[in-house]
Every structure is written in structure tokens, then in C-alpha cells.
Amino acid sequence: MSFKLGKISDLATPFTVTVFFLQFLLIVGFLGYGYYMDSSESCINCHSSKEKMAELGYPQFYVTIEEVRKQTGHKTVQCRDCHLGNGRAHDKDKAHKGMLKAIFVNESAEPVERSKVYSKEETELNKIFPIGENTLFELLPKKRENHQVSLHPEVRNILWHDRNPYTFNFDPKIAEKTCGKRGCHQEELKQFRSTTMATNYRQRTMQTWLEPYGPHNCGPSFADLPPEEILKSAEFDFTNTEKIRKEINVSFTTEQAIAKQRLCNVCHAGCVDCHYAPSRERGTHAFIKVPDSLSCMGRGRGNSVCHTGSGHSRRGETYIGKFYSIPQGRKPDIHFTKGIHCVDCHQTGKKGMGDMQRKATCGDCHIEIEKALANSVHRNLTCTACHVTEAGGYQITVWGKGYIGEKPNPFKKYSLYYGIQKPLILMKDQKGKWFPVKIFPHSVSNIKKDVAPTGVKFRWNNGETRDMYAVVGTFQGLPSGNKHLLWLQIEEVAHPFGKARDCKSCHSSIQTSVSTWQYEDIQGAEPFKGGYKIVADEKGLRLKDFWHSEIKVLKGFELSQFASWLYLTDKWFVPGDFSIRFDRKKYKEYERLYKKNLVKLERLKGRFSDKELKTLRQILLHNPEHKF
């Protein structure tokens, strides 16, 4: 049959017109119903009425849509765009069904209902708003007793509402309905889901205490998803749990694995962690387009979120200093005092949103000094080798039997040996550059098989990070928890930048660092003090001279559960040459040349401005052979 070109009107029979009209009504009805249900009318009517909110007993939740739009910077945003729920329902319970809200986490790593934390009378405290002088905890819930405001004992952390309320992981499916919905930040979410920050790629690679590359301060991935290129879900996965059980001599239940994994997940970031910024100045719905340093540090939600997380003092923990340092009160990084934020140096990479680059170059600002260094005898030193001189946070980590909240767990992390290690030991990276490291002892008990020493190994051989570890071996003979697996955690220290270290601290045949700390965990023992030395020379890398004040063990605990180092003080030893080789004659020559050039520079004062003189002094310090 030949094809005949006709007109649309030829097909316009009563039947086809009726079908087309019904389809049109169906599509319009479907879209109209979606638009109708997407309304936030009931949310606005209720929450923008002071009288209504007071009548319900929650005056602190009074807010107008105009205030929300001003604070968020989203001029057309509706309540349901972020919180979901039913914006058409007039009944409170129906309206709040499926609504997203902040997740309060207790010490047992379980979500706790906000209504059970506060009474209705505590209206001035029952709001996510900065309260108190200690900025590290200013967003956490508070309790008023005897006219004093203190941290609420039932809440450990707050997580924002783009987290899975069961696993605490960032949930891309929730983000698809909120931040990443069509017409909002769809492309940004797509980018973020492929980044190391979103996928937790490195943490999820750690399958057990021994695989694939040795134990880690954060522990293995107890019940988390396997590493993936693009984040697809926020669930638990118990493949690693089964593997961990085969490595240890004690029971490790699924419930215990979930508790441990939830605490790990608290640290890891989602969209709102970076961009939600409630403040006294801008209010409880304030957002920022570019994350600031407070966002990177968890913005007042405690010392177990984001970069104040489990590694305590890894990377930028001490960038802000003061309340955001461990121990508190340390000086901030010199760059922070000048108004420079983390993202100013750690910019986004090729993947876009959330693809923050670990390595920052000083040459973007200190161009002349970096040139001088590149042409000097010190060209194989990072800037941090001289300008980062101490590391705070954990000084010892012991994994042993204890409690997560009130529930027993074989992998309680006794890590609140809070203190400072200085001056820092220098080691070579994968490319032969010297950089500063934090070296601190670790042990985990009840390992099933004997484990041989490994020597120092890089976790990522291609230079993705400079972090290293050295397994010392397994040891017995302790009162409990045998066998104990010992290792040294050797991590790059990147902050805080400050005044450079003394030249003699490097130009010596032996590198020595001293760690002093105070034990502050509420389990194991009452607070006590201690310390040790780290020595790196041509004979090896070792810890020595452990000391401690009186230890008053709490009822139900044993020393080997939280302080196995007491029995193993001579075991943390790694053979090898860790000395810094240098030519003493050449060192003296450079020292003399530097002093000579400073005298010369003093004579030429009139020919240079103060700024030029300062730059020349800095150049000469980094390269005494510089001609001027």
C-alpha cells in the first residue's frame, strides 16, 4: 500500500479528539495536582503566626517566608523545597509527616527525638541558634540548671536534614528532592556525587584492620558501603563486618557494627554541612554560597564533625585555633588571622562542587619566596616543613572493649589523649620532599593471627596523600585483649602556619619530638597526664620515655582496655634511617652568608622601601645565595 500524505484534520474524528482531550486533561490534572501539593501554604499560615505558634507551645518556631527568603538568599524558596512534608495539611501531625529536620544524635549513636530533649518551657534554648561563648559547641542543644547554661547531656551531635536518619550518611536520594531538585542545584549535586568528599572514597577503602593497606586511626569501614565512583545510596553494607569478624577473637554483632559506623558517618559531609550557616547576625535560616572556615570545622556542632572529626588535628583542625583547637586555646593559623578561608587555597578541582583539592600552593601569594626556595639548597622542603611546628589532638589511640553510650562494644576508641606534639619530625614523601608529620602510637586488641612488621608504608603510593603507617606487630602477655596489634600512625600536618622553626631543630643528627597530653575520656579512668618522646635517627623511628601521673581506673575497666601502651612502651620501633643528612661545613657557610647579606641589606636601607626590604629579608632567609 502506497503512503499518502494527508492533513491532521483527516485524523480528527470524534474518537481521536475525545482521546486527545482526555489525555490533555490527565496531563494538566497531574501537573496541577503536583503543583497544588507542592504548596507550602499551611506551613506559612501556621509558622508565620506568633499567636498560633505560642498557642501550640512553640513560639521559638515563629518565622515568616519573607525572613526565610532573605536569610537563605533564595528569593522564591518555599518551605517544602527544603523540608518536604505536606504543605496543604491543616493538621500538625499530617503536615509534618515525612518532613525533613535536623537529626539529634546521642552518645549511643542513635537518633533522639527533639521533643524528648527539651520541654516546651525551654523555648529560648529549643532553637538551632548560636548560644554560649564556646564556639565549638554553640549550635548544640543546651540545658539550664541553677541559672547556668550547659551542654545537653543527651545530644552528642547535630546532623542536617540531607542525611539518612538511620545510617547518618549523606543521602543523595534526599538531596535529589531538595537541594538537587529540578530547577535548583541539580548540576551541583551531580558534580558532588562523584567527589571523594561525597563518596568517602578513602575511608570506604579500609575494609578491615589489615586490608587492604594496614590499620588506620579511624578504624576500618565497619558497616559502610564499598567505595564507588558515584555516590548512589546512603545505606549500610555488612560485607566488611563479616571480614572483620574473621580477624578478631571476640564477638562483633551487627548492632555493634552499626553503632560504630554511625559514629564514622557523623564526620562525613553533605551539601548542607558546607552551605548552611546559622548565625546571630543572619538568623537560623542563613545560607552561604561559598563555604567559610567555620563550615569546614563543623560550625559549632561539636568536635566530631567535619574537620574537627575523628582524626582530631588532621589537616586543618587547628586552622581556626582557640575553641576550634584540641587542646582548646591554641593560636590560629596566620592565614586565618588575615581573613583567608580554607577554600581560598583549597579550591575546587575538575569535578566541580565538593572536589576540594588537598594540595594548596603557597606560590599563588608568595611568588618571590617560592621562586627563591625553588632555587635554593632547601628546594626539597615543603613550606610546612619549617612553618608548621606542632600538632595537637590525639596523641595516643587505643581500640579496646568499652561502651558506645550504654551499650558494650569491642571497638571503643580510647583516643582522648589530648595534647601537643612538637617540634614535628620531618620525613620524605613519595617524590623525596621533606614534610612534617604527626607520629602517634596505636593499638587494637583481640586480633586473631600474628601480624608481621611492615616498615613505613605510604597509604597511597601515587601521591594522593602523604599519609603513612608502620605496623609494629602483634603482642601478647597483657592482662586482657591479646593479641594487641600495634602500629604508628604517620600523618601529614598542614596547619597551623606560623613562625618558622629554628634551623638547628633540623640540622642535627637526631630528630626529637615531645608529646605531652591529658587523658579526658569519661570511660576507663579519671583524668590523668602523661607524655613520651619520638626519636628519628639513623638507627630507626621509635617512641621512648613514656611517663604518666597516677591512674585511677574506673570500676569495670582494665588498664589494657584503654592504656595498653603501659605494657608496650618499648615496642613502637621501626628500623631504618630516619635522620636528616646534611653537610655541616656547608651549613656553617650558608649561615655565615645569610648573616653577611643581612648586614649588607642594612646598609642599603635608603634604596628600598620598607615593603621591599621585608621581601628581600624573606628571600634571603629562604635562599642566602640570592643576588641583590
XYZ file of C-alpha atoms in Angstrom:
628
model
C 0.000 0.000 0.000
C 1.418 3.361 -1.032
C 1.853 6.101 1.527
C -0.418 9.099 1.129
C 0.456 12.468 2.622
C -2.611 13.905 4.293
C -3.690 16.544 6.748
C -4.066 16.426 10.518
C -7.735 17.245 10.005
C -8.123 13.865 8.280
C -7.440 12.220 11.656
C -9.762 14.489 13.626
C -12.546 12.028 14.184
C -14.808 12.386 17.260
C -12.985 9.441 18.829
C -9.459 10.815 18.378
C -10.500 14.283 19.538
C -12.050 12.782 22.680
C -8.916 10.703 23.404
C -6.651 13.713 22.856
C -8.836 15.875 25.098
C -8.832 13.267 27.884
C -5.044 12.942 27.653
C -4.724 16.709 27.846
C -6.932 16.811 30.952
C -4.937 13.977 32.520
C -1.590 15.732 31.975
C -2.888 19.100 33.152
C -4.536 17.448 36.153
C -1.367 15.555 37.060
C 0.808 18.657 36.797
C -1.785 20.758 38.568
C -2.069 18.296 41.437
C 1.730 18.181 41.761
C 1.851 21.964 41.860
C -1.040 22.038 44.347
C 0.626 19.506 46.680
C 3.969 21.267 46.358
C 2.486 24.280 48.072
C 3.744 25.444 51.471
C 0.555 27.360 52.250
C -0.208 25.602 55.538
C 3.435 25.857 56.687
C 3.360 29.616 56.124
C -0.074 30.149 57.669
C 0.947 28.355 60.841
C 4.595 29.336 61.353
C 4.133 32.980 60.392
C 1.519 33.447 63.141
C 3.018 34.373 66.505
C -0.305 33.694 68.192
C -0.659 30.234 66.630
C 2.890 29.158 67.491
C 2.517 30.427 71.071
C -0.786 28.584 71.382
C 0.888 25.345 70.275
C 3.691 25.916 72.794
C 6.484 26.568 70.292
C 6.909 30.355 69.987
C 10.568 29.839 69.029
C 9.488 28.365 65.684
C 7.747 31.535 64.541
C 9.174 32.610 61.171
C 7.867 34.349 58.057
C 8.523 33.300 54.479
C 9.990 36.754 53.850
C 12.582 36.205 56.611
C 13.440 32.754 55.261
C 13.975 34.074 51.738
C 16.135 36.920 52.963
C 18.266 34.693 55.197
C 18.716 31.863 52.689
C 19.326 34.135 49.730
C 16.748 32.105 47.760
C 14.145 34.622 46.655
C 11.444 32.152 45.580
C 12.058 29.294 48.010
C 9.120 27.528 49.644
C 9.207 25.578 52.938
C 8.686 22.243 51.165
C 11.635 22.830 48.854
C 13.916 22.064 51.778
C 11.801 20.326 54.411
C 9.277 18.331 52.321
C 6.264 17.296 54.452
C 2.672 18.137 53.471
C 2.242 21.846 52.889
C -1.504 21.542 52.324
C -2.446 19.687 55.520
C -4.001 21.687 58.353
C -3.429 19.005 60.965
C 0.028 19.323 62.588
C 0.847 15.599 62.505
C -0.235 15.215 58.891
C 1.639 18.354 57.873
C 4.849 17.117 59.497
C 4.648 13.563 58.168
C 7.723 12.900 56.030
C 9.146 16.298 56.938
C 12.935 16.632 56.957
C 14.507 18.109 60.060
C 17.766 18.237 61.946
C 18.891 14.895 63.382
C 19.926 14.891 67.037
C 22.454 12.111 67.809
C 23.021 10.752 71.308
C 26.088 9.045 72.837
C 24.732 5.630 71.845
C 24.930 6.717 68.185
C 21.163 6.727 67.900
C 18.790 9.463 66.711
C 16.899 11.102 69.570
C 13.598 12.908 69.189
C 13.980 16.633 69.655
C 10.756 16.769 71.678
C 12.347 14.401 74.211
C 15.390 16.615 74.576
C 13.521 19.781 75.533
C 10.475 20.668 77.496
C 8.098 23.230 75.989
C 9.155 25.677 78.698
C 12.736 25.787 77.412
C 11.754 27.870 74.410
C 14.804 30.142 74.383
C 17.111 27.102 74.187
C 14.959 24.988 71.863
C 16.194 26.520 68.657
C 19.124 25.889 66.335
C 20.851 29.131 67.076
C 24.367 30.013 68.351
C 24.342 30.094 72.176
C 27.277 30.371 74.579
C 30.871 31.547 74.445
C 32.459 28.270 73.304
C 32.032 28.438 69.521
C 32.932 24.748 69.069
C 29.640 23.771 70.728
C 27.472 26.841 70.144
C 24.826 25.103 67.973
C 24.478 22.044 70.192
C 21.430 21.889 72.496
C 21.835 23.434 75.946
C 20.304 22.780 79.332
C 19.582 25.379 82.014
C 20.190 24.267 85.603
C 20.589 26.545 88.618
C 20.638 29.576 86.326
C 23.605 28.077 84.425
C 23.514 27.050 80.758
C 25.467 23.904 79.870
C 25.615 21.357 77.037
C 22.669 18.992 76.952
C 23.886 15.550 78.145
C 21.650 13.606 75.749
C 22.937 15.113 72.491
C 26.377 14.384 71.042
C 25.976 15.950 67.592
C 23.523 17.607 65.239
C 23.269 16.462 61.622
C 21.394 18.375 58.963
C 18.424 17.042 57.075
C 20.174 15.837 53.908
C 21.393 12.869 55.992
C 19.787 9.472 56.131
C 18.060 9.402 59.539
C 19.004 5.732 60.058
C 22.617 5.495 58.802
C 23.551 9.201 59.227
C 25.247 9.133 55.814
C 24.709 11.952 53.329
C 21.746 10.724 51.291
C 21.744 11.585 47.565
C 18.104 10.497 47.277
C 17.069 13.131 49.821
C 19.245 15.697 48.064
C 17.513 14.903 44.757
C 14.220 16.015 46.327
C 15.655 19.142 47.963
C 18.913 20.933 47.088
C 19.373 18.988 43.853
C 15.781 19.052 42.621
C 14.989 20.216 39.104
C 15.320 23.969 38.810
C 17.606 24.246 41.842
C 21.131 22.845 42.220
C 20.763 19.780 40.025
C 24.134 20.133 38.301
C 25.967 20.843 41.556
C 24.575 17.657 43.125
C 25.612 15.672 40.071
C 29.158 17.004 40.455
C 29.274 16.472 44.207
C 28.217 12.818 43.971
C 31.421 11.992 42.066
C 33.845 13.604 44.527
C 35.998 11.991 47.198
C 34.226 14.131 49.786
C 30.778 12.784 48.902
C 31.778 9.175 48.269
C 34.066 8.935 51.347
C 36.273 7.020 48.930
C 39.391 6.645 51.078
C 37.577 5.741 54.286
C 35.445 3.165 52.474
C 38.571 1.583 51.017
C 39.641 0.469 54.513
C 37.912 -2.903 54.675
C 39.379 -4.424 57.867
C 42.180 -3.775 60.365
C 44.627 -5.478 57.988
C 43.242 -4.961 54.480
C 43.983 -3.558 52.025
C 46.824 -1.449 53.422
C 47.002 -1.824 57.162
C 45.192 -0.332 60.172
C 44.062 3.289 60.472
C 43.277 5.756 63.253
C 39.635 5.960 62.103
C 39.334 2.195 62.105
C 38.063 0.118 59.182
C 34.818 0.696 57.347
C 32.757 -1.186 59.939
C 29.464 -1.450 58.032
C 29.704 1.090 55.255
C 29.153 0.946 51.527
C 32.006 -0.222 49.285
C 33.967 2.537 47.524
C 32.255 3.736 44.345
C 32.887 6.310 41.647
C 29.459 7.944 42.013
C 27.519 8.020 45.270
C 24.228 6.177 44.776
C 22.898 5.456 48.259
C 23.315 6.043 51.981
C 22.732 2.525 53.288
C 24.773 0.136 55.400
C 26.707 -2.765 53.888
C 27.910 -5.669 56.054
C 30.499 -7.203 53.723
C 33.340 -5.682 55.740
C 31.646 -6.625 59.015
C 31.981 -10.288 58.099
C 35.648 -9.825 57.179
C 36.378 -8.005 60.462
C 34.801 -10.861 62.449
C 37.289 -13.289 60.867
C 40.245 -11.171 62.056
C 39.303 -10.924 65.744
C 38.910 -13.232 68.749
C 35.759 -11.655 70.195
C 32.144 -11.293 69.139
C 31.226 -8.306 66.963
C 27.491 -8.074 66.371
C 25.707 -6.317 63.542
C 24.208 -3.903 66.073
C 27.716 -3.023 67.317
C 28.935 -2.557 63.740
C 26.037 -0.179 63.054
C 26.843 1.877 66.167
C 30.480 2.233 65.103
C 29.583 3.071 61.511
C 27.069 5.701 62.537
C 29.769 7.499 64.528
C 32.019 7.384 61.442
C 29.228 8.729 59.257
C 28.704 11.713 61.571
C 32.025 13.139 60.348
C 31.385 12.923 56.630
C 29.936 15.861 54.721
C 26.816 16.605 52.723
C 25.555 19.721 50.892
C 24.071 21.418 53.952
C 27.189 20.872 56.092
C 29.057 23.296 53.862
C 26.365 25.810 52.954
C 24.051 26.107 55.963
C 25.391 28.827 58.248
C 23.020 29.882 61.075
C 24.359 32.915 62.889
C 23.402 35.613 65.379
C 23.633 38.218 62.645
C 21.718 36.472 59.843
C 19.374 34.103 61.697
C 18.534 30.407 61.764
C 17.885 30.011 58.025
C 21.115 31.612 56.834
C 22.992 30.007 53.943
C 26.301 30.933 52.337
C 27.229 30.393 48.709
C 30.947 29.891 49.359
C 31.743 27.808 52.482
C 33.868 29.599 55.063
C 36.350 28.103 57.537
C 33.668 27.647 60.201
C 31.745 25.417 57.769
C 34.826 23.243 57.281
C 35.124 22.871 61.058
C 31.511 21.847 61.634
C 30.198 25.279 62.621
C 29.585 24.752 66.328
C 28.220 21.182 66.267
C 30.953 19.679 68.460
C 34.395 18.181 67.969
C 33.279 15.144 65.972
C 32.019 16.759 62.770
C 33.828 17.552 59.510
C 37.449 18.677 60.024
C 37.145 18.610 63.790
C 36.285 14.973 63.314
C 37.749 11.628 64.206
C 41.349 12.418 63.266
C 41.415 15.425 65.632
C 44.206 17.666 64.364
C 44.448 16.148 60.915
C 44.937 18.830 58.296
C 43.067 21.953 59.309
C 41.797 21.172 62.806
C 43.932 23.952 64.206
C 43.417 26.391 61.343
C 40.915 28.473 63.315
C 42.536 27.782 66.677
C 41.111 28.941 70.034
C 37.887 26.991 70.714
C 38.333 25.018 67.490
C 41.680 23.568 68.518
C 42.443 20.456 70.554
C 43.507 21.274 73.228
C 41.473 24.462 73.177
C 43.198 27.819 73.248
C 45.909 27.283 70.646
C 46.890 30.033 68.227
C 45.116 30.120 64.848
C 46.922 29.779 61.546
C 48.477 33.091 60.453
C 46.387 32.963 57.259
C 43.125 32.738 59.207
C 44.032 35.848 61.212
C 44.348 37.686 57.880
C 40.849 36.679 56.753
C 41.855 33.850 54.413
C 39.410 30.934 54.387
C 40.054 27.260 53.599
C 38.516 27.406 50.113
C 40.719 30.366 49.166
C 43.663 27.953 48.996
C 41.928 24.567 48.656
C 39.971 25.306 45.525
C 37.625 23.007 43.609
C 39.097 20.574 41.109
C 37.910 19.225 37.776
C 34.846 17.508 39.220
C 33.428 20.781 40.484
C 31.224 21.142 43.560
C 32.849 19.453 46.568
C 36.001 18.382 44.725
C 38.235 20.243 47.162
C 41.929 19.931 46.392
C 44.110 18.687 49.241
C 47.263 20.360 47.995
C 47.446 24.127 48.105
C 50.334 26.064 46.612
C 51.905 28.917 48.540
C 53.199 30.349 45.278
C 49.822 31.852 44.435
C 50.553 34.564 47.003
C 54.215 34.241 47.986
C 55.570 34.224 44.439
C 59.055 35.643 45.077
C 59.644 33.499 48.134
C 58.610 30.301 46.362
C 60.975 31.146 43.494
C 63.788 31.702 45.981
C 63.066 28.388 47.673
C 62.928 26.523 44.350
C 66.455 27.751 43.520
C 67.930 27.114 46.946
C 69.576 24.269 48.826
C 66.195 23.840 50.582
C 64.228 23.169 47.391
C 63.312 19.678 48.610
C 61.425 21.034 51.630
C 57.744 21.888 51.688
C 56.803 25.253 53.184
C 55.105 23.371 56.022
C 58.400 21.685 56.943
C 59.547 24.925 58.554
C 56.332 26.849 59.185
C 54.181 24.137 60.841
C 55.879 23.245 64.088
C 53.334 21.431 66.289
C 50.378 19.051 66.111
C 47.519 18.905 68.588
C 44.658 16.474 69.132
C 45.071 12.753 69.691
C 48.475 11.678 70.975
C 47.571 8.016 71.593
C 44.728 5.849 70.279
C 43.751 2.522 71.820
C 40.895 0.405 70.469
C 39.522 -1.913 73.155
C 36.414 -3.102 74.938
C 34.176 -0.337 76.234
C 30.826 1.258 75.599
C 29.135 3.237 72.854
C 26.709 5.153 75.033
C 25.421 2.495 77.401
C 25.958 -0.468 75.054
C 29.118 -2.638 75.130
C 31.330 -2.651 72.046
C 34.684 -4.373 71.337
C 35.855 -1.326 69.372
C 35.518 1.554 71.764
C 38.020 4.165 70.618
C 40.036 5.482 73.581
C 41.567 8.473 71.830
C 41.022 11.448 74.098
C 44.690 11.580 74.950
C 44.557 15.262 74.066
C 47.805 17.164 73.831
C 50.517 18.720 71.685
C 53.470 17.204 69.850
C 56.429 19.430 68.961
C 58.700 20.081 67.160
C 57.474 17.888 64.355
C 59.503 15.070 62.835
C 60.269 15.537 59.128
C 60.011 12.681 56.629
C 60.236 12.307 52.850
C 57.163 11.982 50.653
C 56.747 9.828 47.535
C 58.743 12.343 45.486
C 61.556 12.816 48.001
C 60.302 16.091 49.515
C 60.633 16.617 53.261
C 57.409 17.460 55.091
C 56.220 17.489 58.751
C 54.357 14.544 60.248
C 52.440 13.696 63.379
C 53.555 10.307 64.702
C 51.452 8.687 67.400
C 51.052 5.123 68.745
C 48.017 2.919 68.150
C 46.843 -0.481 69.273
C 43.787 -2.637 68.744
C 43.147 -5.710 70.873
C 41.882 -9.226 70.199
C 43.438 -9.743 66.775
C 43.344 -13.443 65.839
C 46.590 -14.040 63.929
C 50.207 -12.943 64.250
C 50.958 -9.871 62.130
C 54.486 -9.128 60.942
C 56.068 -5.636 60.942
C 55.705 -3.735 57.667
C 58.166 -0.879 57.957
C 56.961 2.555 56.888
C 54.454 2.453 54.040
C 52.515 5.121 52.152
C 48.783 4.526 52.147
C 48.512 5.931 48.620
C 51.655 5.372 46.560
C 50.726 7.722 43.710
C 50.799 10.775 45.963
C 47.068 11.241 46.529
C 48.031 11.805 50.170
C 51.328 11.813 52.044
C 49.955 9.758 54.940
C 51.933 6.743 56.095
C 51.747 3.955 58.643
C 54.076 1.347 60.105
C 52.749 -1.897 61.574
C 54.933 -2.872 64.523
C 53.406 -6.319 65.048
C 51.162 -8.242 67.453
C 51.998 -8.690 71.140
C 50.754 -10.855 73.991
C 51.319 -11.036 77.732
C 48.857 -8.300 78.703
C 46.152 -8.911 81.338
C 43.440 -8.884 78.650
C 42.717 -8.276 74.977
C 45.519 -10.419 73.498
C 46.709 -10.241 70.771
C 47.347 -6.483 70.544
C 48.130 -5.147 67.074
C 50.462 -2.140 67.281
C 51.180 0.458 64.634
C 52.394 4.020 64.230
C 50.053 6.463 62.510
C 52.213 8.868 60.482
C 50.152 11.735 59.066
C 50.986 14.903 57.189
C 50.432 18.049 59.257
C 49.324 21.061 57.226
C 48.292 23.661 59.846
C 48.669 25.934 61.714
C 51.225 28.016 59.806
C 53.254 30.327 61.984
C 56.769 31.489 62.705
C 59.370 29.141 61.215
C 61.165 26.563 63.314
C 64.758 27.028 64.412
C 67.343 25.833 61.864
C 69.100 23.700 64.483
C 65.948 21.612 65.011
C 66.581 20.110 61.560
C 70.346 20.358 61.264
C 71.068 17.708 63.850
C 71.928 14.031 63.580
C 68.851 13.123 65.656
C 65.280 14.368 65.285
C 63.432 14.518 68.595
C 59.810 15.447 69.277
C 57.991 15.540 72.610
C 54.316 14.713 73.133
C 52.505 15.809 76.292
C 48.833 15.032 76.853
C 45.927 14.679 79.241
C 43.527 11.751 79.213
C 39.968 13.150 79.077
C 37.710 10.192 78.239
C 34.795 9.524 80.596
C 35.480 5.780 80.287
C 38.482 3.832 81.565
C 39.935 6.155 84.176
C 39.711 9.527 85.810
C 41.681 12.276 84.006
C 45.460 11.890 84.197
C 48.517 13.316 82.437
C 51.388 11.807 80.506
C 53.748 12.013 77.569
C 56.506 10.376 75.527
C 59.345 11.184 73.141
C 59.608 10.426 69.436
C 63.133 9.860 68.143
C 64.086 9.568 64.463
C 67.707 8.905 63.561
C 69.907 6.593 61.502
C 69.001 3.662 63.767
C 65.252 3.919 63.300
C 61.995 5.556 64.384
C 60.942 4.883 67.979
C 58.937 6.027 70.951
C 60.601 6.219 74.370
C 60.451 7.730 77.839
C 56.724 7.214 78.413
C 55.538 8.813 81.649
C 52.211 9.348 83.360
C 50.662 10.644 86.551
C 48.611 8.423 88.855
C 45.931 6.420 87.013
C 42.680 5.817 88.902
C 40.926 3.061 86.968
C 37.118 3.275 86.923
C 35.030 0.353 88.120
C 34.510 -2.314 85.465
C 37.564 -1.377 83.361
C 41.096 -2.770 82.977
C 44.259 -0.893 82.044
C 44.832 -2.971 78.915
C 41.431 -1.900 77.569
C 42.286 1.806 77.356
C 46.021 2.070 78.159
C 47.739 -0.927 76.561
C 50.759 1.320 75.944
C 51.617 0.935 79.641
C 52.788 -2.645 78.910
C 54.262 -1.923 75.485
C 56.355 1.221 75.890
C 59.464 -0.250 74.244
C 57.637 -1.904 71.330
C 56.968 1.028 68.997
C 60.158 0.772 66.958
C 60.629 0.850 63.186
C 64.123 0.104 61.831
C 65.583 2.301 59.092
C 67.409 5.561 58.539
C 65.169 8.492 59.520
C 67.944 11.035 60.028
C 68.277 14.266 58.074
C 71.621 14.116 56.288
C 73.415 17.429 55.839
C 76.887 18.827 55.272
C 77.953 20.611 58.473
C 80.614 22.644 56.649
C 78.100 23.791 54.037
C 75.556 24.581 56.774
C 78.045 26.896 58.516
C 78.884 28.518 55.186
C 75.230 29.283 54.422
C 74.702 30.593 57.944
C 77.666 32.966 57.519
C 76.460 34.094 54.069
C 72.971 34.818 55.395
C 74.271 36.981 58.238
C 76.626 38.781 55.832
C 73.750 39.588 53.454
C 71.630 40.934 56.310
C 74.409 43.397 57.176
C 74.659 44.379 53.521
C 70.906 44.873 53.358
C 71.001 47.122 56.406
C 73.481 49.406 54.641
C 71.191 49.691 51.611
C 68.127 50.745 53.603
C 67.716 54.068 51.840
C 67.471 52.449 48.415
C 64.466 50.250 49.238
C 61.025 50.797 50.663
C 60.072 49.061 53.912
C 57.972 46.567 51.952
C 60.840 45.795 49.573
C 63.230 45.353 52.493
C 60.844 42.904 54.177
C 60.513 40.852 50.973
C 64.293 40.805 50.471
C 64.870 39.578 54.026
C 62.373 36.780 53.444
C 64.008 35.851 50.121
C 67.461 35.771 51.728
C 66.189 33.606 54.543
C 64.909 31.075 52.016
C 67.913 31.396 49.695
C 71.082 33.026 51.115
C 72.682 32.847 47.646
C 70.147 35.285 46.182
C 71.815 38.212 44.392
C 70.519 41.732 45.048
